[in-house]
């Protein structure tokens, strides 16, 4: 029996999303994807905002955008979607200084939503999220580390709160040592599935640099079962290394951002990994999504076709080929060969 764990790109619940949510139901932000989300055995998201009504905007360095959502609706919305874990290592967790970050950590903890990537100190930020998916018949223990190379001023240290920040370069000794130690801590939870959620690189870039490719492959070779990348606001291609998918960027899942007519940062996928009871990934399914009215929806046929074609184009340099099942792209991860039909 397989379990299905979903991965989303950026979930930004602040600004206009927050404003709109005060006039509609808690779960409206998930649009018509809610049933699919709730039908999964597990769900992981990059939370691209703080959950707080406190704090003051970060002004110590220039920050053009500040994202904050009211936890009174945002936490129940995450619960309604069945979010099991949030990656917090990103460039917005200190947008409203330490008070709002602390509120975020407390809100997720109270809701029983696992989190990794940010904390009161670098030691806490590097602590893996450990959670269990599935039900009474089959359960799977998951561990996730969350790292970023964004916003050096938001990095945690031994005495200050912030993110788990590294340079994503396997040639850097400090990076290898810090990430290897984080992976060792994650393995110490005895997981069936090991996830690395990485907020890396600049915005609106459609291809990963070679250093990210090397780092992604290094992670897989050190036991990571799926690399869950995000940060660019547009999805990037997928590479399979030793049977494990490297999703270089999952794009945006829900936000209020201006849309680039060429790059279409309002379009992406819900990435659903099928995993055997002993933790072996067997298939990755990509369900096309699009953002409309500050909510995420199943993509309309034209948008879905654009996203499928774009994903195939971006993944082709990695030798990655997809099957298709209706509107969904299917990527087998076992020994079977995709038939490449359209």
PDB file of N, CA, C and O in Angstrom, residues 296-331:
ATOM      1  N   UNK A 296      -6.108  29.517  -4.317  1.00  0.00           N
ATOM      2  CA  UNK A 296      -5.570  28.541  -5.265  1.00  0.00           C
ATOM      3  C   UNK A 296      -6.716  27.684  -5.787  1.00  0.00           C
ATOM      4  O   UNK A 296      -7.647  27.336  -5.063  1.00  0.00           O
ATOM      5  N   UNK A 297      -6.633  27.354  -7.097  1.00  0.00           N
ATOM      6  CA  UNK A 297      -7.670  26.566  -7.753  1.00  0.00           C
ATOM      7  C   UNK A 297      -7.028  25.503  -8.630  1.00  0.00           C
ATOM      8  O   UNK A 297      -5.869  25.630  -9.047  1.00  0.00           O
ATOM      9  N   UNK A 298      -7.782  24.457  -8.918  1.00  0.00           N
ATOM     10  CA  UNK A 298      -7.384  23.528  -9.974  1.00  0.00           C
ATOM     11  C   UNK A 298      -7.307  24.330 -11.267  1.00  0.00           C
ATOM     12  O   UNK A 298      -8.205  25.120 -11.577  1.00  0.00           O
ATOM     13  N   UNK A 299      -6.223  24.169 -12.008  1.00  0.00           N
ATOM     14  CA  UNK A 299      -6.029  24.971 -13.211  1.00  0.00           C
ATOM     15  C   UNK A 299      -7.086  24.668 -14.263  1.00  0.00           C
ATOM     16  O   UNK A 299      -7.482  23.513 -14.456  1.00  0.00           O
ATOM     17  N   UNK A 300      -7.533  25.706 -14.936  1.00  0.00           N
ATOM     18  CA  UNK A 300      -8.431  25.525 -16.073  1.00  0.00           C
ATOM     19  C   UNK A 300      -7.668  24.861 -17.215  1.00  0.00           C
ATOM     20  O   UNK A 300      -6.427  24.890 -17.241  1.00  0.00           O
ATOM     21  N   UNK A 301      -8.379  24.251 -18.164  1.00  0.00           N
ATOM     22  CA  UNK A 301      -7.690  23.431 -19.189  1.00  0.00           C
ATOM     23  C   UNK A 301      -6.566  24.154 -19.918  1.00  0.00           C
ATOM     24  O   UNK A 301      -5.490  23.581 -20.121  1.00  0.00           O
ATOM     25  N   UNK A 302      -6.776  25.401 -20.327  1.00  0.00           N
ATOM     26  CA  UNK A 302      -5.726  26.112 -21.044  1.00  0.00           C
ATOM     27  C   UNK A 302      -4.499  26.359 -20.190  1.00  0.00           C
ATOM     28  O   UNK A 302      -3.362  26.189 -20.650  1.00  0.00           O
ATOM     29  N   UNK A 303      -4.723  26.760 -18.946  1.00  0.00           N
ATOM     30  CA  UNK A 303      -3.609  26.990 -18.019  1.00  0.00           C
ATOM     31  C   UNK A 303      -2.902  25.680 -17.698  1.00  0.00           C
ATOM     32  O   UNK A 303      -1.664  25.629 -17.608  1.00  0.00           O
ATOM     33  N   UNK A 304      -3.671  24.604 -17.527  1.00  0.00           N
ATOM     34  CA  UNK A 304      -3.069  23.302 -17.225  1.00  0.00           C
ATOM     35  C   UNK A 304      -2.179  22.834 -18.372  1.00  0.00           C
ATOM     36  O   UNK A 304      -1.075  22.320 -18.148  1.00  0.00           O
ATOM     37  N   UNK A 305      -2.643  23.014 -19.604  1.00  0.00           N
ATOM     38  CA  UNK A 305      -1.845  22.616 -20.769  1.00  0.00           C
ATOM     39  C   UNK A 305      -0.559  23.429 -20.839  1.00  0.00           C
ATOM     40  O   UNK A 305       0.520  22.886 -21.135  1.00  0.00           O
ATOM     41  N   UNK A 306      -0.645  24.746 -20.562  1.00  0.00           N
ATOM     42  CA  UNK A 306       0.552  25.590 -20.570  1.00  0.00           C
ATOM     43  C   UNK A 306       1.553  25.091 -19.539  1.00  0.00           C
ATOM     44  O   UNK A 306       2.755  24.985 -19.818  1.00  0.00           O
ATOM     45  N   UNK A 307       1.076  24.782 -18.344  1.00  0.00           N
ATOM     46  CA  UNK A 307       1.980  24.338 -17.282  1.00  0.00           C
ATOM     47  C   UNK A 307       2.598  22.984 -17.599  1.00  0.00           C
ATOM     48  O   UNK A 307       3.791  22.760 -17.342  1.00  0.00           O
ATOM     49  N   UNK A 308       1.813  22.066 -18.158  1.00  0.00           N
ATOM     50  CA  UNK A 308       2.378  20.757 -18.537  1.00  0.00           C
ATOM     51  C   UNK A 308       3.478  20.928 -19.574  1.00  0.00           C
ATOM     52  O   UNK A 308       4.568  20.342 -19.456  1.00  0.00           O
ATOM     53  N   UNK A 309       3.193  21.727 -20.604  1.00  0.00           N
ATOM     54  CA  UNK A 309       4.192  21.932 -21.659  1.00  0.00           C
ATOM     55  C   UNK A 309       5.444  22.597 -21.099  1.00  0.00           C
ATOM     56  O   UNK A 309       6.573  22.234 -21.456  1.00  0.00           O
ATOM     57  N   UNK A 310       5.238  23.563 -20.226  1.00  0.00           N
ATOM     58  CA  UNK A 310       6.374  24.288 -19.656  1.00  0.00           C
ATOM     59  C   UNK A 310       7.213  23.374 -18.771  1.00  0.00           C
ATOM     60  O   UNK A 310       8.449  23.408 -18.820  1.00  0.00           O
ATOM     61  N   UNK A 311       6.561  22.541 -17.964  1.00  0.00           N
ATOM     62  CA  UNK A 311       7.307  21.626 -17.104  1.00  0.00           C
ATOM     63  C   UNK A 311       8.092  20.629 -17.936  1.00  0.00           C
ATOM     64  O   UNK A 311       9.255  20.306 -17.602  1.00  0.00           O
ATOM     65  N   UNK A 312       7.514  20.126 -18.977  1.00  0.00           N
ATOM     66  CA  UNK A 312       8.256  19.207 -19.852  1.00  0.00           C
ATOM     67  C   UNK A 312       9.474  19.891 -20.459  1.00  0.00           C
ATOM     68  O   UNK A 312      10.568  19.320 -20.516  1.00  0.00           O
ATOM     69  N   UNK A 313       9.292  21.129 -20.911  1.00  0.00           N
ATOM     70  CA  UNK A 313      10.391  21.884 -21.510  1.00  0.00           C
ATOM     71  C   UNK A 313      11.514  22.113 -20.508  1.00  0.00           C
ATOM     72  O   UNK A 313      12.705  21.943 -20.827  1.00  0.00           O
ATOM     73  N   UNK A 314      11.160  22.498 -19.287  1.00  0.00           N
ATOM     74  CA  UNK A 314      12.171  22.796 -18.273  1.00  0.00           C
ATOM     75  C   UNK A 314      12.862  21.546 -17.747  1.00  0.00           C
ATOM     76  O   UNK A 314      14.005  21.612 -17.286  1.00  0.00           O
ATOM     77  N   UNK A 315      12.180  20.404 -17.805  1.00  0.00           N
ATOM     78  CA  UNK A 315      12.743  19.159 -17.275  1.00  0.00           C
ATOM     79  C   UNK A 315      13.517  18.367 -18.313  1.00  0.00           C
ATOM     80  O   UNK A 315      14.303  17.480 -17.953  1.00  0.00           O
ATOM     81  N   UNK A 316      13.313  18.665 -19.566  1.00  0.00           N
ATOM     82  CA  UNK A 316      13.963  17.900 -20.643  1.00  0.00           C
ATOM     83  C   UNK A 316      15.491  17.914 -20.545  1.00  0.00           C
ATOM     84  O   UNK A 316      16.136  16.869 -20.759  1.00  0.00           O
ATOM     85  N   UNK A 317      16.137  19.059 -20.178  1.00  0.00           N
ATOM     86  CA  UNK A 317      17.600  19.031 -20.059  1.00  0.00           C
ATOM     87  C   UNK A 317      18.113  18.053 -19.005  1.00  0.00           C
ATOM     88  O   UNK A 317      19.276  17.646 -19.049  1.00  0.00           O
ATOM     89  N   UNK A 318      17.253  17.663 -18.044  1.00  0.00           N
ATOM     90  CA  UNK A 318      17.638  16.708 -17.017  1.00  0.00           C
ATOM     91  C   UNK A 318      17.333  15.268 -17.435  1.00  0.00           C
ATOM     92  O   UNK A 318      17.553  14.337 -16.648  1.00  0.00           O
ATOM     93  N   UNK A 319      16.828  15.093 -18.654  1.00  0.00           N
ATOM     94  CA  UNK A 319      16.470  13.756 -19.117  1.00  0.00           C
ATOM     95  C   UNK A 319      15.188  13.240 -18.495  1.00  0.00           C
ATOM     96  O   UNK A 319      14.938  12.025 -18.526  1.00  0.00           O
ATOM     97  N   UNK A 320      14.371  14.128 -17.973  1.00  0.00           N
ATOM     98  CA  UNK A 320      13.144  13.726 -17.282  1.00  0.00           C
ATOM     99  C   UNK A 320      11.978  13.730 -18.256  1.00  0.00           C
ATOM    100  O   UNK A 320      11.738  14.727 -18.943  1.00  0.00           O
ATOM    101  N   UNK A 321      11.250  12.630 -18.296  1.00  0.00           N
ATOM    102  CA  UNK A 321      10.073  12.500 -19.150  1.00  0.00           C
ATOM    103  C   UNK A 321       8.870  12.119 -18.297  1.00  0.00           C
ATOM    104  O   UNK A 321       9.002  11.419 -17.291  1.00  0.00           O
ATOM    105  N   UNK A 322       7.712  12.592 -18.713  1.00  0.00           N
ATOM    106  CA  UNK A 322       6.490  12.405 -17.948  1.00  0.00           C
ATOM    107  C   UNK A 322       5.459  11.592 -18.731  1.00  0.00           C
ATOM    108  O   UNK A 322       5.376  11.680 -19.956  1.00  0.00           O
ATOM    109  N   UNK A 323       4.657  10.845 -17.995  1.00  0.00           N
ATOM    110  CA  UNK A 323       3.401  10.323 -18.508  1.00  0.00           C
ATOM    111  C   UNK A 323       2.323  11.370 -18.257  1.00  0.00           C
ATOM    112  O   UNK A 323       2.576  12.402 -17.634  1.00  0.00           O
ATOM    113  N   UNK A 324       1.136  11.076 -18.743  1.00  0.00           N
ATOM    114  CA  UNK A 324       0.011  11.975 -18.479  1.00  0.00           C
ATOM    115  C   UNK A 324      -1.219  11.164 -18.109  1.00  0.00           C
ATOM    116  O   UNK A 324      -1.484  10.109 -18.700  1.00  0.00           O
ATOM    117  N   UNK A 325      -1.940  11.680 -17.110  1.00  0.00           N
ATOM    118  CA  UNK A 325      -3.193  11.073 -16.680  1.00  0.00           C
ATOM    119  C   UNK A 325      -4.227  12.189 -16.589  1.00  0.00           C
ATOM    120  O   UNK A 325      -4.287  12.904 -15.586  1.00  0.00           O
ATOM    121  N   UNK A 326      -5.011  12.377 -17.626  1.00  0.00           N
ATOM    122  CA  UNK A 326      -5.940  13.498 -17.668  1.00  0.00           C
ATOM    123  C   UNK A 326      -5.175  14.812 -17.668  1.00  0.00           C
ATOM    124  O   UNK A 326      -4.316  15.046 -18.506  1.00  0.00           O
ATOM    125  N   UNK A 327      -5.482  15.692 -16.707  1.00  0.00           N
ATOM    126  CA  UNK A 327      -4.789  16.975 -16.613  1.00  0.00           C
ATOM    127  C   UNK A 327      -3.451  16.868 -15.884  1.00  0.00           C
ATOM    128  O   UNK A 327      -2.693  17.840 -15.825  1.00  0.00           O
ATOM    129  N   UNK A 328      -3.156  15.696 -15.342  1.00  0.00           N
ATOM    130  CA  UNK A 328      -2.026  15.508 -14.431  1.00  0.00           C
ATOM    131  C   UNK A 328      -0.808  14.936 -15.136  1.00  0.00           C
ATOM    132  O   UNK A 328      -0.928  14.012 -15.943  1.00  0.00           O
ATOM    133  N   UNK A 329       0.378  15.467 -14.813  1.00  0.00           N
ATOM    134  CA  UNK A 329       1.633  14.855 -15.230  1.00  0.00           C
ATOM    135  C   UNK A 329       2.019  13.789 -14.215  1.00  0.00           C
ATOM    136  O   UNK A 329       1.858  13.984 -13.011  1.00  0.00           O
ATOM    137  N   UNK A 330       2.558  12.680 -14.719  1.00  0.00           N
ATOM    138  CA  UNK A 330       2.939  11.557 -13.858  1.00  0.00           C
ATOM    139  C   UNK A 330       4.392  11.212 -14.129  1.00  0.00           C
ATOM    140  O   UNK A 330       4.792  11.011 -15.279  1.00  0.00           O
ATOM    141  N   UNK A 331       5.179  11.140 -13.074  1.00  0.00           N
ATOM    142  CA  UNK A 331       6.603  10.826 -13.188  1.00  0.00           C
ATOM    143  C   UNK A 331       6.897   9.552 -12.410  1.00  0.00           C
ATOM    144  O   UNK A 331       6.978   9.573 -11.176  1.00  0.00           O
TER     145      UNK A 331
END
